[in-house]
C-alpha atoms as a printed R data frame, in Angstrom:
    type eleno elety resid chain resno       x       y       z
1   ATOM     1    CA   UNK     A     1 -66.635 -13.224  64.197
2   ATOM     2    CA   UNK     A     2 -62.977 -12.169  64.868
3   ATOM     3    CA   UNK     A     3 -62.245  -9.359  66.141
4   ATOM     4    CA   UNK     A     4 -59.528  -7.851  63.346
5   ATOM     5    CA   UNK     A     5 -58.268  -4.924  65.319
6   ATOM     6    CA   UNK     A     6 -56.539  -7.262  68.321
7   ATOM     7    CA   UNK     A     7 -53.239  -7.128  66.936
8   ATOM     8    CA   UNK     A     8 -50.331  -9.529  68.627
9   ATOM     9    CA   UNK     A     9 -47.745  -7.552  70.258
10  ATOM    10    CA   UNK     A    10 -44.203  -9.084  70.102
11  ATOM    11    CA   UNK     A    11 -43.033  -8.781  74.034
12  ATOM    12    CA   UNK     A    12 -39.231  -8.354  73.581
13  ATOM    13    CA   UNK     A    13 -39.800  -5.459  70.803
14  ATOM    14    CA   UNK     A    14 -42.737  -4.012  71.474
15  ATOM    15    CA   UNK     A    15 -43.835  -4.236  67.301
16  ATOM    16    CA   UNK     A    16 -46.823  -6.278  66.515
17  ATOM    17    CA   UNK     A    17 -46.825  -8.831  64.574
18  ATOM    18    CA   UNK     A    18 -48.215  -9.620  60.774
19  ATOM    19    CA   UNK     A    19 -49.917 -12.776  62.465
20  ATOM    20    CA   UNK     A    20 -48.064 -14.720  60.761
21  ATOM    21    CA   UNK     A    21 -45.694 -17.709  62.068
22  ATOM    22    CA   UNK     A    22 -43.924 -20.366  60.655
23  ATOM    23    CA   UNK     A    23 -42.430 -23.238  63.155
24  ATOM    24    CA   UNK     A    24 -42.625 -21.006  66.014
25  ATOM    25    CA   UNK     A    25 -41.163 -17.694  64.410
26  ATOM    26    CA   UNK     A    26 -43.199 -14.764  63.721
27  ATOM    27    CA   UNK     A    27 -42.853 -11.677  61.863
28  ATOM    28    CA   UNK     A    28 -42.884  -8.274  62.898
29  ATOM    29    CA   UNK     A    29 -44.644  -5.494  61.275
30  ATOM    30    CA   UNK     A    30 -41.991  -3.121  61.337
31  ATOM    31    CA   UNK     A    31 -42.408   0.383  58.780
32  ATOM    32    CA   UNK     A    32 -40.553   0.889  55.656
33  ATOM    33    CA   UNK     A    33 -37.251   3.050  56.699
34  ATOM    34    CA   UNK     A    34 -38.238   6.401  55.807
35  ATOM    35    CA   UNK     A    35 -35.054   7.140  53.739
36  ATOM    36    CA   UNK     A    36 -36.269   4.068  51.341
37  ATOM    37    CA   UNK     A    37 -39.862   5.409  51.653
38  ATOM    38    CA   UNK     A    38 -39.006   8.820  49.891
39  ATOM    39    CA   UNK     A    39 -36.113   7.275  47.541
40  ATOM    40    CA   UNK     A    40 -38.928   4.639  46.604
41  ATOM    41    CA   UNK     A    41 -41.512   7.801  45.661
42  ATOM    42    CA   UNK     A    42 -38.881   9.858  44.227
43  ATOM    43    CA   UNK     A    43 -38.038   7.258  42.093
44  ATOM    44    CA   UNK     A    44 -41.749   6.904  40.614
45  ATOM    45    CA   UNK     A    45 -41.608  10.700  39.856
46  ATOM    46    CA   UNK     A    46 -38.346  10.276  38.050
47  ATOM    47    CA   UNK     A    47 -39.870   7.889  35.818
48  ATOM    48    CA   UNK     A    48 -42.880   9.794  35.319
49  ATOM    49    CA   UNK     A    49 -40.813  13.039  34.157
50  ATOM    50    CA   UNK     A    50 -38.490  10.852  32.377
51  ATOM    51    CA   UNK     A    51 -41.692   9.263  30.162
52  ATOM    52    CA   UNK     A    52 -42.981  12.659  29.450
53  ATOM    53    CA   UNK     A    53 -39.574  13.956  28.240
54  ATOM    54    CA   UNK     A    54 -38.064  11.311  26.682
55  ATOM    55    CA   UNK     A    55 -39.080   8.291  24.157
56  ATOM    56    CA   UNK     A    56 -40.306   5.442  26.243
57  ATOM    57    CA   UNK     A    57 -43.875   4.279  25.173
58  ATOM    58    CA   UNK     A    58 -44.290   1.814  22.600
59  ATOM    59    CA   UNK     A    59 -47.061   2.081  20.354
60  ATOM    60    CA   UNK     A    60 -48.708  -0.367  17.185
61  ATOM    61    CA   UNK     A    61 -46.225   1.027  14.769
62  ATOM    62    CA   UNK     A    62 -44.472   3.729  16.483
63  ATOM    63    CA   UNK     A    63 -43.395   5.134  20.047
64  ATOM    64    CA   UNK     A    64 -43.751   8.215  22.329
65  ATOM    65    CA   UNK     A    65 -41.417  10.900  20.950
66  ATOM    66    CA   UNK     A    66 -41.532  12.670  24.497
67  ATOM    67    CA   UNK     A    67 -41.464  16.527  24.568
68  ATOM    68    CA   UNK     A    68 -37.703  17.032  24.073
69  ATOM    69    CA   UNK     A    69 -37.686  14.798  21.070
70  ATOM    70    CA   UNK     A    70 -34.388  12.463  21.602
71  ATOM    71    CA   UNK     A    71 -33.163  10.020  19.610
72  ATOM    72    CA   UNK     A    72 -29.899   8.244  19.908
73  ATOM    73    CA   UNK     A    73 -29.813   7.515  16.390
74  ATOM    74    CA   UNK     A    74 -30.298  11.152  15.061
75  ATOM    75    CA   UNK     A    75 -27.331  11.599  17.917
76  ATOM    76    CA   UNK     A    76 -25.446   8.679  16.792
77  ATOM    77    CA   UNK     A    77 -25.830  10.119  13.180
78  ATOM    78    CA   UNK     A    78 -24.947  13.594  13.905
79  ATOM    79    CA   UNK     A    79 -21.948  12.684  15.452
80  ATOM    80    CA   UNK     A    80 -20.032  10.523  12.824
81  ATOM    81    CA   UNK     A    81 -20.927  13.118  10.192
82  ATOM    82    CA   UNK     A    82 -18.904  15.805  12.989
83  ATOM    83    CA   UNK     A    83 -16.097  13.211  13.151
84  ATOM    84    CA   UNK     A    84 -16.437  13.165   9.005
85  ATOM    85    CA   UNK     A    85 -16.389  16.603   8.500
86  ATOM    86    CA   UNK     A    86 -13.523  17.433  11.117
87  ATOM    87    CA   UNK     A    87 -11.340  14.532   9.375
88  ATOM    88    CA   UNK     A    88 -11.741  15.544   5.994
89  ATOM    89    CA   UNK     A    89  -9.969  18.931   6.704
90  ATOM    90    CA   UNK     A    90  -6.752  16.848   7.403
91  ATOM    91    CA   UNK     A    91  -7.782  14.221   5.315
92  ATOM    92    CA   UNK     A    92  -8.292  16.791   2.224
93  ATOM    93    CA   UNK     A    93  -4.522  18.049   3.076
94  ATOM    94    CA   UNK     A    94  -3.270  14.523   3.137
95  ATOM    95    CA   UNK     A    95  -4.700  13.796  -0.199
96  ATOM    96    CA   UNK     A    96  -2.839  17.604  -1.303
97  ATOM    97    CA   UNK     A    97   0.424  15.835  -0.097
98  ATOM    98    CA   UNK     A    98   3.140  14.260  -1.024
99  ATOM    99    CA   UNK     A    99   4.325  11.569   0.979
100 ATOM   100    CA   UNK     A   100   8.050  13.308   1.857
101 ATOM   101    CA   UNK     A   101   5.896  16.277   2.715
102 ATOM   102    CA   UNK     A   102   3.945  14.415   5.227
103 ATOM   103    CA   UNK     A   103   6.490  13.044   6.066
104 ATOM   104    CA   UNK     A   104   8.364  15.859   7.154
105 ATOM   105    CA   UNK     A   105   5.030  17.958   8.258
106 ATOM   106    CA   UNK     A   106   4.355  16.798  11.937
107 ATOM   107    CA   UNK     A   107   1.179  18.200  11.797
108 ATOM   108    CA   UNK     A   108   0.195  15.830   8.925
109 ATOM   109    CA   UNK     A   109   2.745  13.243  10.267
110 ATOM   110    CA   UNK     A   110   0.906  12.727  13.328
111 ATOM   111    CA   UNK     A   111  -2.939  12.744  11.876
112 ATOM   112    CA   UNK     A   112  -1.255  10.546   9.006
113 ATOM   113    CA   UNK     A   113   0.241   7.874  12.016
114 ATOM   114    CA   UNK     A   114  -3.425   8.173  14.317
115 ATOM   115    CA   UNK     A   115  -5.323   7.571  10.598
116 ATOM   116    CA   UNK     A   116  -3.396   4.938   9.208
117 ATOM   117    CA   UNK     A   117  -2.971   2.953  12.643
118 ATOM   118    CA   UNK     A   118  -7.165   2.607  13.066
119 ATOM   119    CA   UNK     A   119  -7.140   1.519   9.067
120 ATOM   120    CA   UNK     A   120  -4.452  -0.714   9.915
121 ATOM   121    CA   UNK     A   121  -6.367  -2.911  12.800
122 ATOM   122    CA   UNK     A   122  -9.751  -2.964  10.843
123 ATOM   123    CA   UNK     A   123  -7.602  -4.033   7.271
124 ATOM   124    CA   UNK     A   124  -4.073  -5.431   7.767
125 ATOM   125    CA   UNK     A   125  -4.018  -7.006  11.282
126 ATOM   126    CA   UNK     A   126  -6.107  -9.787  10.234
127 ATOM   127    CA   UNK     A   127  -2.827 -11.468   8.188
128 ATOM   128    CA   UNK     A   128   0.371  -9.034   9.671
129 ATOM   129    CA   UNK     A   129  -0.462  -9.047  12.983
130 ATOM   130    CA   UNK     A   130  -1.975  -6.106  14.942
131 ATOM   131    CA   UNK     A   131   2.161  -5.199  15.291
132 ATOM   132    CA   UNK     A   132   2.758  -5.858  11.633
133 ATOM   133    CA   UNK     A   133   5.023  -8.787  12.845
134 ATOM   134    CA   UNK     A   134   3.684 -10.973  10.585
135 ATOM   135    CA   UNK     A   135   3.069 -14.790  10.534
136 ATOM   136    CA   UNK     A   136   3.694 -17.822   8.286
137 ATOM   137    CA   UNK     A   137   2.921 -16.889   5.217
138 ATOM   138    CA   UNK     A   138   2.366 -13.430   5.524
139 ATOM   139    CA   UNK     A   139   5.459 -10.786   5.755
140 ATOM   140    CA   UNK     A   140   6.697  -9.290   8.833
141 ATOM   141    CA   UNK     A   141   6.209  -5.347   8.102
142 ATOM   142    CA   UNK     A   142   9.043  -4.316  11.170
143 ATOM   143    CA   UNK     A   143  12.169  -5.895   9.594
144 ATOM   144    CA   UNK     A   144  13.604  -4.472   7.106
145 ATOM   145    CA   UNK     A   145  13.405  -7.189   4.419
146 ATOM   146    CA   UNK     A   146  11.279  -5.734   1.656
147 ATOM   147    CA   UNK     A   147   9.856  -8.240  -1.423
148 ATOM   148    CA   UNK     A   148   8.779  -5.654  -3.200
149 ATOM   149    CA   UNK     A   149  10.535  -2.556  -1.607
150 ATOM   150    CA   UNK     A   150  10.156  -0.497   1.751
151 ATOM   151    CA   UNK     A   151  10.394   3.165   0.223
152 ATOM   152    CA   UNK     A   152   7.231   5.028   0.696
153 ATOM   153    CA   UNK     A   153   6.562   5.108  -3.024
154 ATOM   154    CA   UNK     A   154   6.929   1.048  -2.901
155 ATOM   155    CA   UNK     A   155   4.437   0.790  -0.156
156 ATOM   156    CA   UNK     A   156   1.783   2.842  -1.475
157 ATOM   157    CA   UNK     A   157   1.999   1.164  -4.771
158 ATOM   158    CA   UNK     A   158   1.824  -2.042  -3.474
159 ATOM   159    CA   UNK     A   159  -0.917  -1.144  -1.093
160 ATOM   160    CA   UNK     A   160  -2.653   0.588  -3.537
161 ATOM   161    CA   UNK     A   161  -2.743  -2.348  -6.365
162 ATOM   162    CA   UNK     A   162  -1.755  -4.982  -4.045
163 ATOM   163    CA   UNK     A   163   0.158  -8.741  -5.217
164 ATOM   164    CA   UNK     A   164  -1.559 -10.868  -7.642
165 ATOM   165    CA   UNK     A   165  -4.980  -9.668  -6.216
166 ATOM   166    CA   UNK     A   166  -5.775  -9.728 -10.141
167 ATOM   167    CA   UNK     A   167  -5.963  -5.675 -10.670
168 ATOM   168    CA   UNK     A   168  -4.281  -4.927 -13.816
169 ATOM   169    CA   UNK     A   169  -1.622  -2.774 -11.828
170 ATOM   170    CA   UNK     A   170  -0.983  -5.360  -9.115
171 ATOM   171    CA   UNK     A   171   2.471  -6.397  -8.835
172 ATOM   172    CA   UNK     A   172   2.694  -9.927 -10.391
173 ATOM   173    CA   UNK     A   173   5.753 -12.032  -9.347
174 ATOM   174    CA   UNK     A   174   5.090 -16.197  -9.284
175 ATOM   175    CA   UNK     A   175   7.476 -18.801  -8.578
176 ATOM   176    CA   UNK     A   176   7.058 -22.312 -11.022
177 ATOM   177    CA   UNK     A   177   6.310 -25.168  -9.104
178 ATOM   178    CA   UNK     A   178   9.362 -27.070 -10.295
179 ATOM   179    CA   UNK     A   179   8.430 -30.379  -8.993
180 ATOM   180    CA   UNK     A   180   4.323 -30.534  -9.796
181 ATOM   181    CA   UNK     A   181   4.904 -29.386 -13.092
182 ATOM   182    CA   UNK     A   182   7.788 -31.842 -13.363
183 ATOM   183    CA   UNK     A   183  10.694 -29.012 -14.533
184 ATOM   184    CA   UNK     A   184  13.153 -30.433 -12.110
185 ATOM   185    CA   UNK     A   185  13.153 -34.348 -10.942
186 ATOM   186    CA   UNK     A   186  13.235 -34.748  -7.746
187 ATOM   187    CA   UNK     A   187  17.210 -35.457  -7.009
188 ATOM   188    CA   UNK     A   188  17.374 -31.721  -8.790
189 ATOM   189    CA   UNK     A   189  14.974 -30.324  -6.429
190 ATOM   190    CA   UNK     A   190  17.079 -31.952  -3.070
191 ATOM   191    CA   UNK     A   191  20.316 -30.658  -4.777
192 ATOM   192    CA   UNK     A   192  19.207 -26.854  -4.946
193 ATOM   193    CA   UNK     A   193  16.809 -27.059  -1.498
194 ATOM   194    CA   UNK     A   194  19.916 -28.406   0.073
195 ATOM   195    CA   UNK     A   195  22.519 -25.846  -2.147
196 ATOM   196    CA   UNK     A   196  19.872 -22.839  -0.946
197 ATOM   197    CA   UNK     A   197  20.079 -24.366   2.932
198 ATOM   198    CA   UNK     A   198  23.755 -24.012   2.969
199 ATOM   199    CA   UNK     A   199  24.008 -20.675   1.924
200 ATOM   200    CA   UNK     A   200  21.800 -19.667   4.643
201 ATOM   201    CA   UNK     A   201  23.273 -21.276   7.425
202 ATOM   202    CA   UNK     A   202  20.630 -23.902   7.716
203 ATOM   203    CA   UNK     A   203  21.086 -27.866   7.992
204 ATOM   204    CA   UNK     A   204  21.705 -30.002   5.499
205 ATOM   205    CA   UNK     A   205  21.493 -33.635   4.310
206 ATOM   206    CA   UNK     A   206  24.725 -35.403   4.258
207 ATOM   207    CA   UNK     A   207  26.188 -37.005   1.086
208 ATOM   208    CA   UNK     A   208  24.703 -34.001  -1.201
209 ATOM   209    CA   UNK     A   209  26.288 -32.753  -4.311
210 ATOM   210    CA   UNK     A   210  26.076 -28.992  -3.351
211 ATOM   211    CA   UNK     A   211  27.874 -28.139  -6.539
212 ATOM   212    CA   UNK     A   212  25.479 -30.117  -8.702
213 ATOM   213    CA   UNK     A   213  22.871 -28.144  -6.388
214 ATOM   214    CA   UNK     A   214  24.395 -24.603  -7.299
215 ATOM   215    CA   UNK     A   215  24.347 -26.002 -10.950
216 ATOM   216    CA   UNK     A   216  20.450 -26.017 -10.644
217 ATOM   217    CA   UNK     A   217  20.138 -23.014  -9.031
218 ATOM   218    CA   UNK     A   218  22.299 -21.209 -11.653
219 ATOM   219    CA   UNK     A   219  20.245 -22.350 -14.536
220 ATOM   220    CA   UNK     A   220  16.478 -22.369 -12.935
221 ATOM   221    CA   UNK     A   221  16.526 -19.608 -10.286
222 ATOM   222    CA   UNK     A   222  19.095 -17.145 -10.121
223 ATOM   223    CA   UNK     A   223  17.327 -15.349 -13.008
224 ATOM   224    CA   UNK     A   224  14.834 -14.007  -9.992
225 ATOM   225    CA   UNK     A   225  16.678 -14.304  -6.928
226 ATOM   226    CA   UNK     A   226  20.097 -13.191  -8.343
227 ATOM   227    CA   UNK     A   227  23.572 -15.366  -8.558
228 ATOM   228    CA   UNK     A   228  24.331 -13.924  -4.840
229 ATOM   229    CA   UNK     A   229  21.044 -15.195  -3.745
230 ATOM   230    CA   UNK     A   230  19.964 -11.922  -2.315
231 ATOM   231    CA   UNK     A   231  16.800 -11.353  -4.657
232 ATOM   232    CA   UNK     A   232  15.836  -9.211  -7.165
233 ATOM   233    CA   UNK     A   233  12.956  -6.446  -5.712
234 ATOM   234    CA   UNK     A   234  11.816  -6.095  -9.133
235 ATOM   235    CA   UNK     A   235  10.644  -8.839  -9.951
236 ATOM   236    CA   UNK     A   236   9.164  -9.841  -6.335
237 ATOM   237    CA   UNK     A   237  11.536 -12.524  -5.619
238 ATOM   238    CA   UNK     A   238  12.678 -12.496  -2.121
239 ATOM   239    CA   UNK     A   239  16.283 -13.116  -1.139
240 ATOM   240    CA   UNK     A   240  17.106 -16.312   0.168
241 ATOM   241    CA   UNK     A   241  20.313 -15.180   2.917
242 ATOM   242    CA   UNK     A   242  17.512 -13.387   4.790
243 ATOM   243    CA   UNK     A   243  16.659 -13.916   8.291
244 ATOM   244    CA   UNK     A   244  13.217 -14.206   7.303
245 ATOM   245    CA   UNK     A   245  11.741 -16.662   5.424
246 ATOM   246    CA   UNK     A   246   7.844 -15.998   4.220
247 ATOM   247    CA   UNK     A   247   7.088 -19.741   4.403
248 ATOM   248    CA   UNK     A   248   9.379 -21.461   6.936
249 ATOM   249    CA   UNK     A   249  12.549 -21.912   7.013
250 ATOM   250    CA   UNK     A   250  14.337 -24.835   7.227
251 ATOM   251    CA   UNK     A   251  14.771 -27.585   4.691
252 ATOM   252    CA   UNK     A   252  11.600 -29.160   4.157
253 ATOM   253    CA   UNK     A   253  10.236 -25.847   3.763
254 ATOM   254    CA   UNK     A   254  12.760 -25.072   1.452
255 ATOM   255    CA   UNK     A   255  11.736 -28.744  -0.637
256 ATOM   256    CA   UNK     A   256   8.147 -27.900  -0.352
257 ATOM   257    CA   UNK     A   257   7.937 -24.268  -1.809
258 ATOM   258    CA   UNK     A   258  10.134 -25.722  -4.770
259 ATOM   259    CA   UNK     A   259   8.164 -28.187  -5.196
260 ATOM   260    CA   UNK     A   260   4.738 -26.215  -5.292
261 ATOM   261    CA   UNK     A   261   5.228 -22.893  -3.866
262 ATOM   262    CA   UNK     A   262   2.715 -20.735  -2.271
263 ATOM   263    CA   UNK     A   263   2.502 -17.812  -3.940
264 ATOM   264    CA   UNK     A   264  -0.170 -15.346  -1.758
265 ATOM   265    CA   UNK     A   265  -1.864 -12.647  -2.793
266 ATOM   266    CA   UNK     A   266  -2.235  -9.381  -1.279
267 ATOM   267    CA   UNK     A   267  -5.772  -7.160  -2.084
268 ATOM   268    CA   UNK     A   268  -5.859  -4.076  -4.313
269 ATOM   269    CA   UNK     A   269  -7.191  -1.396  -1.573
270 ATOM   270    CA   UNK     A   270  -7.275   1.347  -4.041
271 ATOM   271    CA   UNK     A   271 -10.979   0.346  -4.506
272 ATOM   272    CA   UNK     A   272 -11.569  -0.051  -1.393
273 ATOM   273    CA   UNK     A   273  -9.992   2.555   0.886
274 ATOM   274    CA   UNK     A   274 -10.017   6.585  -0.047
275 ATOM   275    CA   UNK     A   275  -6.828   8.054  -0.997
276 ATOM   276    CA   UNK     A   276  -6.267   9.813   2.135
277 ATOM   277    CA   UNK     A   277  -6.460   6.487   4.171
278 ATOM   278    CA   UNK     A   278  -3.867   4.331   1.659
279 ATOM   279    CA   UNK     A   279  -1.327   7.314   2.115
280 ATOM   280    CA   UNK     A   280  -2.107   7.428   6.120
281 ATOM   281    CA   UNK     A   281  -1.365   3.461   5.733
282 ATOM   282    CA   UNK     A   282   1.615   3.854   3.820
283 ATOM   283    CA   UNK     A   283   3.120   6.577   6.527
284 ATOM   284    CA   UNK     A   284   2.061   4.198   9.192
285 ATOM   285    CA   UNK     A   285   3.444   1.182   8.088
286 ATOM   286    CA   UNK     A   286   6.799   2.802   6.979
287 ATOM   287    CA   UNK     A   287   6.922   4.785  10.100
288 ATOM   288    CA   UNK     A   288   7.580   0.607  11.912
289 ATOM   289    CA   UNK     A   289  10.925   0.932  11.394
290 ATOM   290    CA   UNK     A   290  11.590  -1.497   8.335
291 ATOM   291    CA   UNK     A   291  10.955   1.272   5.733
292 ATOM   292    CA   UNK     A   292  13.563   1.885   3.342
């Protein structure tokens, strides 16, 4: 029988060995460091205490409360209806407001800016750009070319009812499509593209009758964007010597949105949002630097 307690010393270290050895090496049976010992037990009792005071047991259709009775969700609860509560004291004065008073109230200005920036990135970014710069198709909200007006009462109304989003208060402004339903031939359509290019400085095809052009404009299109061109806010029709130009601009855009515009729609928030949040909106989007 073999005699267990003749343990191999390790000559160089003086710490026996496990009796184990692999190739020639062998391992010595050197303690845990104490520090690690006690961090190791102290650990266990931390999870003990933490198990009787907090939730961390499953059961069949339930868990271990633990004595103090946490629950992040309670927590998670308890604070959004704080954050509710504290808002709706400014929110409650915003709604109170007019929008010159808030305006001119810096109190209310700056809740209005904080409130209507966070409703802006969960609502508008998605299409104007967290920046309200806009993108093709979609208006840039810094400049200070306004379809349907910049004022703060335009804003609100249009953010309120929104653009052909089919609310009976939405503002409604559609451009024909002159070539798919065949109201202009297609030499009438070149004519005005190329008359509308010229007036705002961009390229044109050579050999074009720009006073035939002007002819066509006169009697198909200056009844919405104006005989100067520069749009008529009332009726949503955008003016065509802007910088800007919703879908493009250059002359094949110019052909194409003749030919069978894209007219975009905009949503009604005023079922969506609360009151205080479309006039935080409105004060935050004005406050970009394009409002009128």
């Amino acid at each position: 029988m073999a005699d267990t307690h003749n343990k191999e010393v390790d000559q160089i270290s003086g710490v026996e060995t496990t009796g184990h050895e692999w190739d020639g090496l062998k391992e010595l049976n050197n303690p845990l460091p104490k520090w690690w010992l006690y961090l190791f037990y102290a650990c266990i009792v931390w999870a003990v205490i933490y198990w009787v005071l907090y939730p961390s047991w499953p059961l069949v259709s339930s868990y271990t409360t633990g004595v103090l009775g946490a629950n992040q969700r309670t927590e998670a609860i308890a604070a959004y209806d704080k954050g509710i509560s504290d808002r709706s004291v400014f929110a409650d004065k915003i709604v109170a407001a007019s929008l010159e008073d808030i305006s001119t109230d810096q109190e209310l200005l700056q809740f209005a800016r904080a409130n209507g920036q966070a409703a802006f990135g969960d609502n508008c970014a998605p299409c104007h750009g967290s920046g309200g710069t806009g993108a093709e198709g979609y208006p840039n909200l810094q400049d200070d070319t306004w379809i349907w007006g910049g004022t703060l009462d335009d804003i609100h109304t249009t953010l309120e009812f929104g653009i052909r989003s089919g609310h009976d208060e939405a503002r409604i402004g559609e451009m024909p499509a002159f070539g798919r339903d065949e109201l202009l031939s297609r030499e009438e359509i070149n004519q005005v593209a190329n008359f509308v290019a010229s007036r705002a400085g961009l390229e044109t095809d050579e050999g074009i009758d720009l006073a035939a052009g002007q002819t066509v404009y006169d009697d198909n299109c200056a009844a919405c964007h104006g005989e100067d061109l520069k749009g008529i806010q009332d009726v949503g029709a955008p003016s065509l010597l802007s910088a800007n130009y919703l879908y493009g601009k250059s002359l094949d855009a110019i052909k194409a949105q003749i030919n069978n515009p894209r007219n975009g729609v905009m949503p009604a928030w005023v079922d969506r949002l609360d009151p205080a949040t479309i006039k935080s909106l409105t004060v935050y989007v004005h406050s970009f630097g394009g409002g009128q």
